[in-house]
CSV table of C-alpha atoms in Angstrom, one decimal:
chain,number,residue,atom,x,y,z
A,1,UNK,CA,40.6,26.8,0.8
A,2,UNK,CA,37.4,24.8,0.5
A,3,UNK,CA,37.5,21.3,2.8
A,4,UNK,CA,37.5,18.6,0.1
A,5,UNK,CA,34.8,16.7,2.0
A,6,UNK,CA,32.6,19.8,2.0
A,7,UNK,CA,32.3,20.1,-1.6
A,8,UNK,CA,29.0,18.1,-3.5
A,9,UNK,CA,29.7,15.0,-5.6
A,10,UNK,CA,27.8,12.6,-7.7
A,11,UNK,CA,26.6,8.7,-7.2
A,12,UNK,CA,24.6,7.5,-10.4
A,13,UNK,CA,22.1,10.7,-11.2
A,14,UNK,CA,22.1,11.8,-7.9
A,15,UNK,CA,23.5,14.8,-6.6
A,16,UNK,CA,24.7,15.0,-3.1
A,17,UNK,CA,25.7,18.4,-1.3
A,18,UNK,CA,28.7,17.1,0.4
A,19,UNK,CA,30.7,14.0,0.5
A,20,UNK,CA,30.2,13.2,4.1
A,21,UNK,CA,28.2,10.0,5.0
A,22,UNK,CA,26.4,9.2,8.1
A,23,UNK,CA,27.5,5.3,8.1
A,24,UNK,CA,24.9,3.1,9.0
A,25,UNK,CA,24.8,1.7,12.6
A,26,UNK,CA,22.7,-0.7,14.3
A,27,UNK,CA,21.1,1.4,17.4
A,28,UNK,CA,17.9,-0.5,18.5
A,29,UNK,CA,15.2,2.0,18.3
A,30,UNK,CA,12.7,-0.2,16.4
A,31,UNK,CA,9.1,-1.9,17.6
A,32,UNK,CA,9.8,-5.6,19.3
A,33,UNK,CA,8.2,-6.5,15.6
A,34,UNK,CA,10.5,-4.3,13.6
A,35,UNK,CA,8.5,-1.3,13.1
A,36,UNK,CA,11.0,1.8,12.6
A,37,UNK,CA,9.6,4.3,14.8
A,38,UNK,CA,9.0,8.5,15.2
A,39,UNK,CA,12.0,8.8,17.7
A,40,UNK,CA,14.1,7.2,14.5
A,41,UNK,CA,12.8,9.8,12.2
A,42,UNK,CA,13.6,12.4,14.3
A,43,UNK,CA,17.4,10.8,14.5
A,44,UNK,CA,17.8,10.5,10.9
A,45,UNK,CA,16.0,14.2,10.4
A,46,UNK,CA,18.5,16.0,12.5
A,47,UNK,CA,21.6,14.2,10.6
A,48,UNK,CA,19.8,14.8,7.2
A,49,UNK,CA,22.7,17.6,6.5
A,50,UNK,CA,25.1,14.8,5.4
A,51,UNK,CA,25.8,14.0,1.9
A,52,UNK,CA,24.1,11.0,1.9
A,53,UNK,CA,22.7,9.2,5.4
A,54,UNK,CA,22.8,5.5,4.9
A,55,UNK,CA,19.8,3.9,7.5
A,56,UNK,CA,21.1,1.2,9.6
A,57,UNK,CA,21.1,-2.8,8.7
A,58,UNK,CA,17.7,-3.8,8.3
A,59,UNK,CA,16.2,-7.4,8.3
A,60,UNK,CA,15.1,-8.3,4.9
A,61,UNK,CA,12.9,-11.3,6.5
A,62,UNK,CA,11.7,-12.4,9.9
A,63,UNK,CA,14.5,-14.8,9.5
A,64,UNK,CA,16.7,-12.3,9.0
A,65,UNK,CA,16.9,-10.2,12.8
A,66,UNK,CA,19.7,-10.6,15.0
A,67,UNK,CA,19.1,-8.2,17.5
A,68,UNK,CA,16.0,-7.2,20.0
A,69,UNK,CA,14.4,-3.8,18.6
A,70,UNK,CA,16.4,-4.0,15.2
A,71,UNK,CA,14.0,-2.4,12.4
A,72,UNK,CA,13.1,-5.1,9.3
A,73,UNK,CA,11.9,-4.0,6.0
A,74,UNK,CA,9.5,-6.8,4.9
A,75,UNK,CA,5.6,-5.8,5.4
A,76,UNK,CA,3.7,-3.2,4.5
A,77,UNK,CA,3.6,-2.0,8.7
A,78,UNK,CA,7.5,-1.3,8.2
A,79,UNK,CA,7.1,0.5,5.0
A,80,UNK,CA,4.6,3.0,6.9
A,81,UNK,CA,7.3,3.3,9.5
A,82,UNK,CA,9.9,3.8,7.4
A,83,UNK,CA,8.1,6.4,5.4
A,84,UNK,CA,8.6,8.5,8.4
A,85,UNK,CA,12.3,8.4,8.2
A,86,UNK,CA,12.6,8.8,4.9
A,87,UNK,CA,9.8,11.9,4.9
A,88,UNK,CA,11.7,13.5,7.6
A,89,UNK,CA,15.6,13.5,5.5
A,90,UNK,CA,13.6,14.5,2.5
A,91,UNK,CA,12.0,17.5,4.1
A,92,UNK,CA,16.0,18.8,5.2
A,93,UNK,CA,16.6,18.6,1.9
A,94,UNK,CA,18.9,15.1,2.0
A,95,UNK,CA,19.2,12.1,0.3
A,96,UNK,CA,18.2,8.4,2.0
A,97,UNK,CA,19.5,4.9,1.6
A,98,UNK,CA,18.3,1.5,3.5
A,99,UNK,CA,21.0,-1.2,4.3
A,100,UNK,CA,19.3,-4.1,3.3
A,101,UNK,CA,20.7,-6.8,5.6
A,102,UNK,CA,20.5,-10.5,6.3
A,103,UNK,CA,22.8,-12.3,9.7
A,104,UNK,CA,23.5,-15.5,8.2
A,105,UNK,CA,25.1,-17.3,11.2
A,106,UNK,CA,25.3,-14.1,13.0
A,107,UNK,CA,21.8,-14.9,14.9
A,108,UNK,CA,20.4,-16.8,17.3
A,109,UNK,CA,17.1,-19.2,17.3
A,110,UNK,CA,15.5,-17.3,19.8
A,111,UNK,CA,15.6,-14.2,18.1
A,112,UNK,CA,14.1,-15.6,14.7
A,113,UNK,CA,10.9,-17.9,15.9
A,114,UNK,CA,13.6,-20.5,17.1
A,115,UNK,CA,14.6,-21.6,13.6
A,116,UNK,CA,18.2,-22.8,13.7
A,117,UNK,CA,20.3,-20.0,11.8
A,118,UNK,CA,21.3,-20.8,8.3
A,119,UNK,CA,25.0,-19.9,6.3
A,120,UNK,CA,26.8,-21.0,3.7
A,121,UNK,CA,28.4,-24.1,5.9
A,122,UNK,CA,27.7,-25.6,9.3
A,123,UNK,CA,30.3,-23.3,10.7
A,124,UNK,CA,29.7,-21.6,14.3
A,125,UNK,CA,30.9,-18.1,14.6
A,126,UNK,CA,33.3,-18.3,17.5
A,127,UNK,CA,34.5,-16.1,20.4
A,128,UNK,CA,31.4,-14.1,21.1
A,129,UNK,CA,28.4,-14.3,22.0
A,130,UNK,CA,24.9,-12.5,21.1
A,131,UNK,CA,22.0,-10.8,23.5
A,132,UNK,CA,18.5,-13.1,23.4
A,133,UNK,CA,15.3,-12.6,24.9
A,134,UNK,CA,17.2,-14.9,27.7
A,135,UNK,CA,20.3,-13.2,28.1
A,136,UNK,CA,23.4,-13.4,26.8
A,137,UNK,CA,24.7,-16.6,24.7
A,138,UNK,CA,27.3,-18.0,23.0
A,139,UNK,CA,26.0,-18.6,18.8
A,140,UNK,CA,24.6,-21.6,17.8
A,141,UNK,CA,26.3,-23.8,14.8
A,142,UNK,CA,24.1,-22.5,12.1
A,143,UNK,CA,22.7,-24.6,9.2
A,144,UNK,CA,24.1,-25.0,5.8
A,145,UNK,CA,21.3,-23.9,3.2
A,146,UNK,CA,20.6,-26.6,1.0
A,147,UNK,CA,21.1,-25.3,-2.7
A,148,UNK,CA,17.4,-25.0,-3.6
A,149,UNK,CA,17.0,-22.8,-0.5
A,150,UNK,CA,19.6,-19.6,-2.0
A,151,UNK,CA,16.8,-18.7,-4.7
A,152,UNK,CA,14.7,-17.8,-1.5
A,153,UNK,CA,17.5,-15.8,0.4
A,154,UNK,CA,18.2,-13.4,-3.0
A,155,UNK,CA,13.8,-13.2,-2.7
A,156,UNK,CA,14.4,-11.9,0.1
A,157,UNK,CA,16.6,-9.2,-0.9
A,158,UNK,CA,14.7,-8.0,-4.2
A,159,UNK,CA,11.5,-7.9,-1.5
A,160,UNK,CA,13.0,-5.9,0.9
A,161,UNK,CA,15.0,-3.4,-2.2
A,162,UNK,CA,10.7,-3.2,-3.4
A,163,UNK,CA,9.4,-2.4,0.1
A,164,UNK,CA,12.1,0.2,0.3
A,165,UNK,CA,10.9,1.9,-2.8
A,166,UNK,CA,7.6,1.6,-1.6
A,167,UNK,CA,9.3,3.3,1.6
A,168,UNK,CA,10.3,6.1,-0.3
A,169,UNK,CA,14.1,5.5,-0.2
A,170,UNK,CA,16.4,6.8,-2.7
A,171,UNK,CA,18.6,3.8,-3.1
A,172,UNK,CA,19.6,0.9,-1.2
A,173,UNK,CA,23.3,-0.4,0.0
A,174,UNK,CA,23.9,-4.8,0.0
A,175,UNK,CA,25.2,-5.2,3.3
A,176,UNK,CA,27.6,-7.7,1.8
A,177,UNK,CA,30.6,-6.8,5.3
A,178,UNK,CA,31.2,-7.8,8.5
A,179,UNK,CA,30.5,-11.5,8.5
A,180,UNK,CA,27.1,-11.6,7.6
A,181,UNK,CA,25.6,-14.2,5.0
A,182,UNK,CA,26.7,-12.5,2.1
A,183,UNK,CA,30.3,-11.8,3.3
A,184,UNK,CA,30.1,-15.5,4.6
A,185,UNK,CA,29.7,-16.7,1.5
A,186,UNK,CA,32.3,-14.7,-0.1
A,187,UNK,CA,34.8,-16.1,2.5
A,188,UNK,CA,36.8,-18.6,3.0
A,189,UNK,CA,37.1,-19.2,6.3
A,190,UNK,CA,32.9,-19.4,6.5
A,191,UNK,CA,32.1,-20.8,3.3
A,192,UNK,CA,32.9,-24.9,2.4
A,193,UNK,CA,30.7,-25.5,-0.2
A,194,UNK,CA,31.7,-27.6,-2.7
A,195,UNK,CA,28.7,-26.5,-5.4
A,196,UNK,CA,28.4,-23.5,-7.5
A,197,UNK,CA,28.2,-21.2,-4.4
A,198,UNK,CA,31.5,-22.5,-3.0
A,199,UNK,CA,35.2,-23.4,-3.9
A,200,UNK,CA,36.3,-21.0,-6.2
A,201,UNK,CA,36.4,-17.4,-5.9
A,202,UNK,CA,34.0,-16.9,-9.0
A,203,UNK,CA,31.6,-19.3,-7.3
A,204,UNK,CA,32.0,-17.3,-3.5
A,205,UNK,CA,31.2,-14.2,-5.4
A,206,UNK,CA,28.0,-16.3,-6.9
A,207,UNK,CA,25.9,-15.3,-4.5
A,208,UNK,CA,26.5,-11.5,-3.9
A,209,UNK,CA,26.2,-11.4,-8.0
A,210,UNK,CA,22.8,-12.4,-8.2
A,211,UNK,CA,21.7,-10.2,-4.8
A,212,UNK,CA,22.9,-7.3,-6.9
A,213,UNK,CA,21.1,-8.8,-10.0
A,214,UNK,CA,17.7,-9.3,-8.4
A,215,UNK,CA,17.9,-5.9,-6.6
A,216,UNK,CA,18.9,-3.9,-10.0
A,217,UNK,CA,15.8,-5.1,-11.4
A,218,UNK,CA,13.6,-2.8,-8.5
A,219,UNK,CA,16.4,0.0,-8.1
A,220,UNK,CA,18.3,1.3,-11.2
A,221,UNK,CA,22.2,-0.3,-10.7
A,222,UNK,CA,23.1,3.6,-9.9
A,223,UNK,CA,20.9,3.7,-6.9
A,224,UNK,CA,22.6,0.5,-5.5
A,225,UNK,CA,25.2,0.4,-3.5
A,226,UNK,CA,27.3,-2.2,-2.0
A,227,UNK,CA,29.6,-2.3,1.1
A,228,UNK,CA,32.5,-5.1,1.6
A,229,UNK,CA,34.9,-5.3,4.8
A,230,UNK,CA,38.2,-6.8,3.2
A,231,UNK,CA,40.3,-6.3,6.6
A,232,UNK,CA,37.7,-7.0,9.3
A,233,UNK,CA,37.8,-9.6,12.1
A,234,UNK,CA,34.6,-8.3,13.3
A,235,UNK,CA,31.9,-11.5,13.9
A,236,UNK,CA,35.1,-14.0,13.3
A,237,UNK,CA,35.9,-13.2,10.0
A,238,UNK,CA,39.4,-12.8,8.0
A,239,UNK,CA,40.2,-15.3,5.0
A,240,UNK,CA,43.8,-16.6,4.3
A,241,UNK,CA,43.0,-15.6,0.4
A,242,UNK,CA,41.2,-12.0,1.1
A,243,UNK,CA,43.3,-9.8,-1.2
A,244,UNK,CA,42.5,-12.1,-4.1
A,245,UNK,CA,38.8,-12.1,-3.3
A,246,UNK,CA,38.0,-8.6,-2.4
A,247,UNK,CA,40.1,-7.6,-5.5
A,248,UNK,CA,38.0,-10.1,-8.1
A,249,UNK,CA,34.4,-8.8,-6.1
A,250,UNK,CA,35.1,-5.6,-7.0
A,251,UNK,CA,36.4,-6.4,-10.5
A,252,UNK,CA,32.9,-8.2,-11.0
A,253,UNK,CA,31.0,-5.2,-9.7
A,254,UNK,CA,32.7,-2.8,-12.0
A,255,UNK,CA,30.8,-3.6,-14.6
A,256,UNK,CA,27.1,-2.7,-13.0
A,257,UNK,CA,27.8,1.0,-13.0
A,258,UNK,CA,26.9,1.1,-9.0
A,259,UNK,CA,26.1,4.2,-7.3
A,260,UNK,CA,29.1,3.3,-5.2
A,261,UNK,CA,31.7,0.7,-3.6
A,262,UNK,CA,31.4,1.0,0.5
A,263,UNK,CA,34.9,-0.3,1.7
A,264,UNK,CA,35.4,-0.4,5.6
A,265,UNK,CA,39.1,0.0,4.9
A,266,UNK,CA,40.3,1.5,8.5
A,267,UNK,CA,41.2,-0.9,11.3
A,268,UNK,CA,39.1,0.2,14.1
A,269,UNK,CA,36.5,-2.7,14.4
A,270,UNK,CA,39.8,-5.1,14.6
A,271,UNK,CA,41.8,-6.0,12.0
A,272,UNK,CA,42.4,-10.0,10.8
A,273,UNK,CA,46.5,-10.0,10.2
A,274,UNK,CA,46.7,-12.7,7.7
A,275,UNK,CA,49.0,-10.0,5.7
A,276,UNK,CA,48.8,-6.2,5.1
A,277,UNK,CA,45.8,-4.5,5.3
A,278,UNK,CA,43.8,-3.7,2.0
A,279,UNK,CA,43.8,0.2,0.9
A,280,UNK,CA,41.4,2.3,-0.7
A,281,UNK,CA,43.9,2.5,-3.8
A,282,UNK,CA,43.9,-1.1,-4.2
A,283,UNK,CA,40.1,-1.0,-4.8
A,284,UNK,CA,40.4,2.2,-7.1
A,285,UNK,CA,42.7,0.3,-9.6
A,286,UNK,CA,39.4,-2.2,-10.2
A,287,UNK,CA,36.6,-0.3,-9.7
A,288,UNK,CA,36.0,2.9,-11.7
A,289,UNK,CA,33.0,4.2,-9.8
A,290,UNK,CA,32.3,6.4,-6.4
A,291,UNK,CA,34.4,5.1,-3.8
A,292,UNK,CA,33.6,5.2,-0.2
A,293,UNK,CA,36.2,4.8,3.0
A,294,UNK,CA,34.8,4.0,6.0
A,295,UNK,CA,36.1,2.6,10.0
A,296,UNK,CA,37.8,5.7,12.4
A,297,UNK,CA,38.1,7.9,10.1
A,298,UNK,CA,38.9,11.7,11.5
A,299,UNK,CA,38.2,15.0,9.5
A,300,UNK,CA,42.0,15.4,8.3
A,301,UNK,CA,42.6,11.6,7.4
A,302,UNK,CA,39.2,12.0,5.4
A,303,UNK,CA,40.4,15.3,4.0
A,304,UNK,CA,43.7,13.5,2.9
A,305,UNK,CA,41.5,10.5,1.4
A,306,UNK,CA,39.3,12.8,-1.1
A,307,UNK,CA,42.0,15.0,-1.7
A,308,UNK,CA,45.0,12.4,-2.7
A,309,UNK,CA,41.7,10.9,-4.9
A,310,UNK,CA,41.6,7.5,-2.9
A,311,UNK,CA,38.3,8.4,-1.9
A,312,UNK,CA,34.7,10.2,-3.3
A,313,UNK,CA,33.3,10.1,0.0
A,314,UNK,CA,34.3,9.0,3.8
A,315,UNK,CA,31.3,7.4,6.4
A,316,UNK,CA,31.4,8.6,9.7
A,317,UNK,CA,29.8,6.2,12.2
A,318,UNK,CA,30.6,7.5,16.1
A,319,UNK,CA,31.3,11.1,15.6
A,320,UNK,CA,27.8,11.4,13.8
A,321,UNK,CA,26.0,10.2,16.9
A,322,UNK,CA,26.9,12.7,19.5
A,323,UNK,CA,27.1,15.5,16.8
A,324,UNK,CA,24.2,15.6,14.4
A,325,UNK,CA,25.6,18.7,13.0
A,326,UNK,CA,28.9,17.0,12.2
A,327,UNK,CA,29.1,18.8,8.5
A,328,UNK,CA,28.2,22.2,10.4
A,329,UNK,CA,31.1,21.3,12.8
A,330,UNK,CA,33.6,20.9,9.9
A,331,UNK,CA,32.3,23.9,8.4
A,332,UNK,CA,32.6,26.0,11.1
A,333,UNK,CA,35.9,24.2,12.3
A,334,UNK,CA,34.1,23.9,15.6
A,335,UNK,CA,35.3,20.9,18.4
A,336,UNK,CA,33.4,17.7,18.6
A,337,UNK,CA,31.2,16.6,21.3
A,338,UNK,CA,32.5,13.8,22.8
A,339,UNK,CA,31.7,10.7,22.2
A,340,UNK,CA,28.4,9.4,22.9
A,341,UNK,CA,28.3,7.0,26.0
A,342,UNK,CA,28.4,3.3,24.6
A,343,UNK,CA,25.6,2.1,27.0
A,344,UNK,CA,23.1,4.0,25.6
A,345,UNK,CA,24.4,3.3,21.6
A,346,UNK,CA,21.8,0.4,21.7
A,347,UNK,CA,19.3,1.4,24.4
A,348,UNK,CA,16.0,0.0,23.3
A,349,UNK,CA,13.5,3.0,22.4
A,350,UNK,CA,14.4,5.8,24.5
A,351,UNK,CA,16.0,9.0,23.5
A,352,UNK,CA,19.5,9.0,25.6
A,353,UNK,CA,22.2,9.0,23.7
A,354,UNK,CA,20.1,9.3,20.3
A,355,UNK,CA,18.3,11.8,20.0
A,356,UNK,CA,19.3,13.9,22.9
A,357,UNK,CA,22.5,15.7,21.5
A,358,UNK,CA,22.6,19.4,20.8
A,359,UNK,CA,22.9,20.5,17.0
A,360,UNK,CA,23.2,23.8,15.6
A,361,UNK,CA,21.9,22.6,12.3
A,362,UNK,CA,18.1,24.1,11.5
């Protein structure tokens, strides 16, 4: 019997030989500036037998970084860089998206030219704390954009969806998960407002709307994704009133015909325990198009996802960076490498633990 996940699928009109994803993760291989580099092309190239390989979060404005040697995407010095990457999966016959990405609160001023960070409400993230030019420290209470400032942060994101083109990518995915700005906004817990970008769920939602707007008009709505994290705790998030607000988001972006819905559904980055977890199912019932699971996933529980039709496609984060050849492995029903060691997951610029794993894929 064919593996489920081996078998090609469809997002918007393009075709994709497989159904398994390489997720995107933040490893730190960029320029002190943001430049995406040849040793990043090289990674991406060897994983270019997945389905689709979604690039890491990338900083849609110098405003936007929130860790040393992440890559940006808004001058013409990154598009050159990331023309690399994307020249490099094309060659292997694969299809490229860019995670278009903004921190919100999730920064620190001395990353961004010592501008105090900026979210929905005045609102520190708690509990953590974030790596600096200076060390280690805790985050700073960010800055509540005033309302005239929100038309600049959706600029943003329809500049960094053009550079992309310009980049060669063949879609993009709204980082709209894991407690950044525009999770923050759809929250709760982060967002306070009490104008049109606050209070109600319609009016949390507001925000992530008009990102997918702007964005649609650079990239056709099948070429968009967008990627939510309805059970996550990671960066101090989890809402009393999640179920209701995941479940209306993706009822609202239904209707765009998105290349897919990116749901870290699994409970491995910590899960927030203000009532059950949301499923994959739950999010089929609203939203008719491409599903994707994501968060410790393992080849059978994958299998099981596509096959009981929860899921078109499963990410794989971890078990994609210590085997490149991670759809060759399935094939071939061959172990895993074990995984990679996490000191060197964010190692700025060298190869250990990147580029250095053995891959039988050619």
């Amino acid at each position: 019997m064919t593996k489920q996940l081996l078998t090609p699928t469809q997002i918007g009109d393009l075709p994709l030989k497989n159904r398994v994803i390489l997720a995107p993760m933040t490893r730190t291989r960029a320029t002190p500036d943001g430049c995406p580099t040849e040793l990043m092309a090289e990674y991406y190239g060897q994983r270019a037998s997945a389905g689709l390989v979604i690039a890491e979060a990338t900083g849609v404005d110098s405003s936007a970084i929130a860790w040393i040697n992440m890559p940006g995407i808004y001058n013409n010095e990154h598009v050159e860089g990331w023309k690399k990457t994307t020249q490099a999966v094309h060659q292997k016959d694969g299809t490229i998206f860019l995670q278009l990405w903004h921190p919100g609160r999730a920064t620190h001023s001395l990353l961004i030219n010592g501008q105090q960070p900026v979210a929905p409400s005045a609102i520190r993230l708690e509990n953590n704390e974030t790596h600096t030019p200076d060390g280690s420290k805790p985050y700073e209470v960010p800055r509540a954009l005033e309302l005239e400032e929100i038309p600049q942060i959706i600029a943003m994101f329809r500049k960094g969806a053009e550079l992309a083109r310009a980049a060669d990518f063949d879609g993009i995915e709204i980082h709209s998960a894991n407690g950044y700005i525009l999770d923050q906004f759809l929250q709760s817990k982060t967002n306070h407002r009490t104008d049109k970008y606050g209070g109600s769920m319609e009016n949390r939602y507001r925000l992530l709307d008009e990102v997918v707007q702007a964005v649609g008009e650079v990239f056709p709505f099948n070429r968009i994704g967008v990627r939510l994290s309805p059970n996550g705790i990671f960066d101090d998030m989890g809402s009393p009133d999640y179920r209701e607000q995941f479940t209306y988001s993706a009822k609202q972006l239904n209707q765009y015909g998105l290349s897919y819905l990116h749901i870290m559904d699994g409970l491995a980055f910590g899960f927030h325990e203000l009532g059950e977890p949301m499923t994959l199912q739950e999010f089929r019932a609203v939203f008719k198009g491409p599903i994707m699971g994501n968060c410790g996933y393992t080849e059978e529980t994958a299998e099981k996802a596509i096959s009981e039709g929860h899921a078109d496609m499963i990410a794989f984060g971890r078990p994609f960076i210590s085997n490149p050849d991670l759809v060759k492995r399935f094939a071939a029903n061959s172990p895993l490498a074990e995984d990679a060691d996490p000191s060197t997951w964010y190692s700025s610029s060298t190869a250990e633990g990147y580029t250095d794993f053995p891959s039988n894929t050619h």
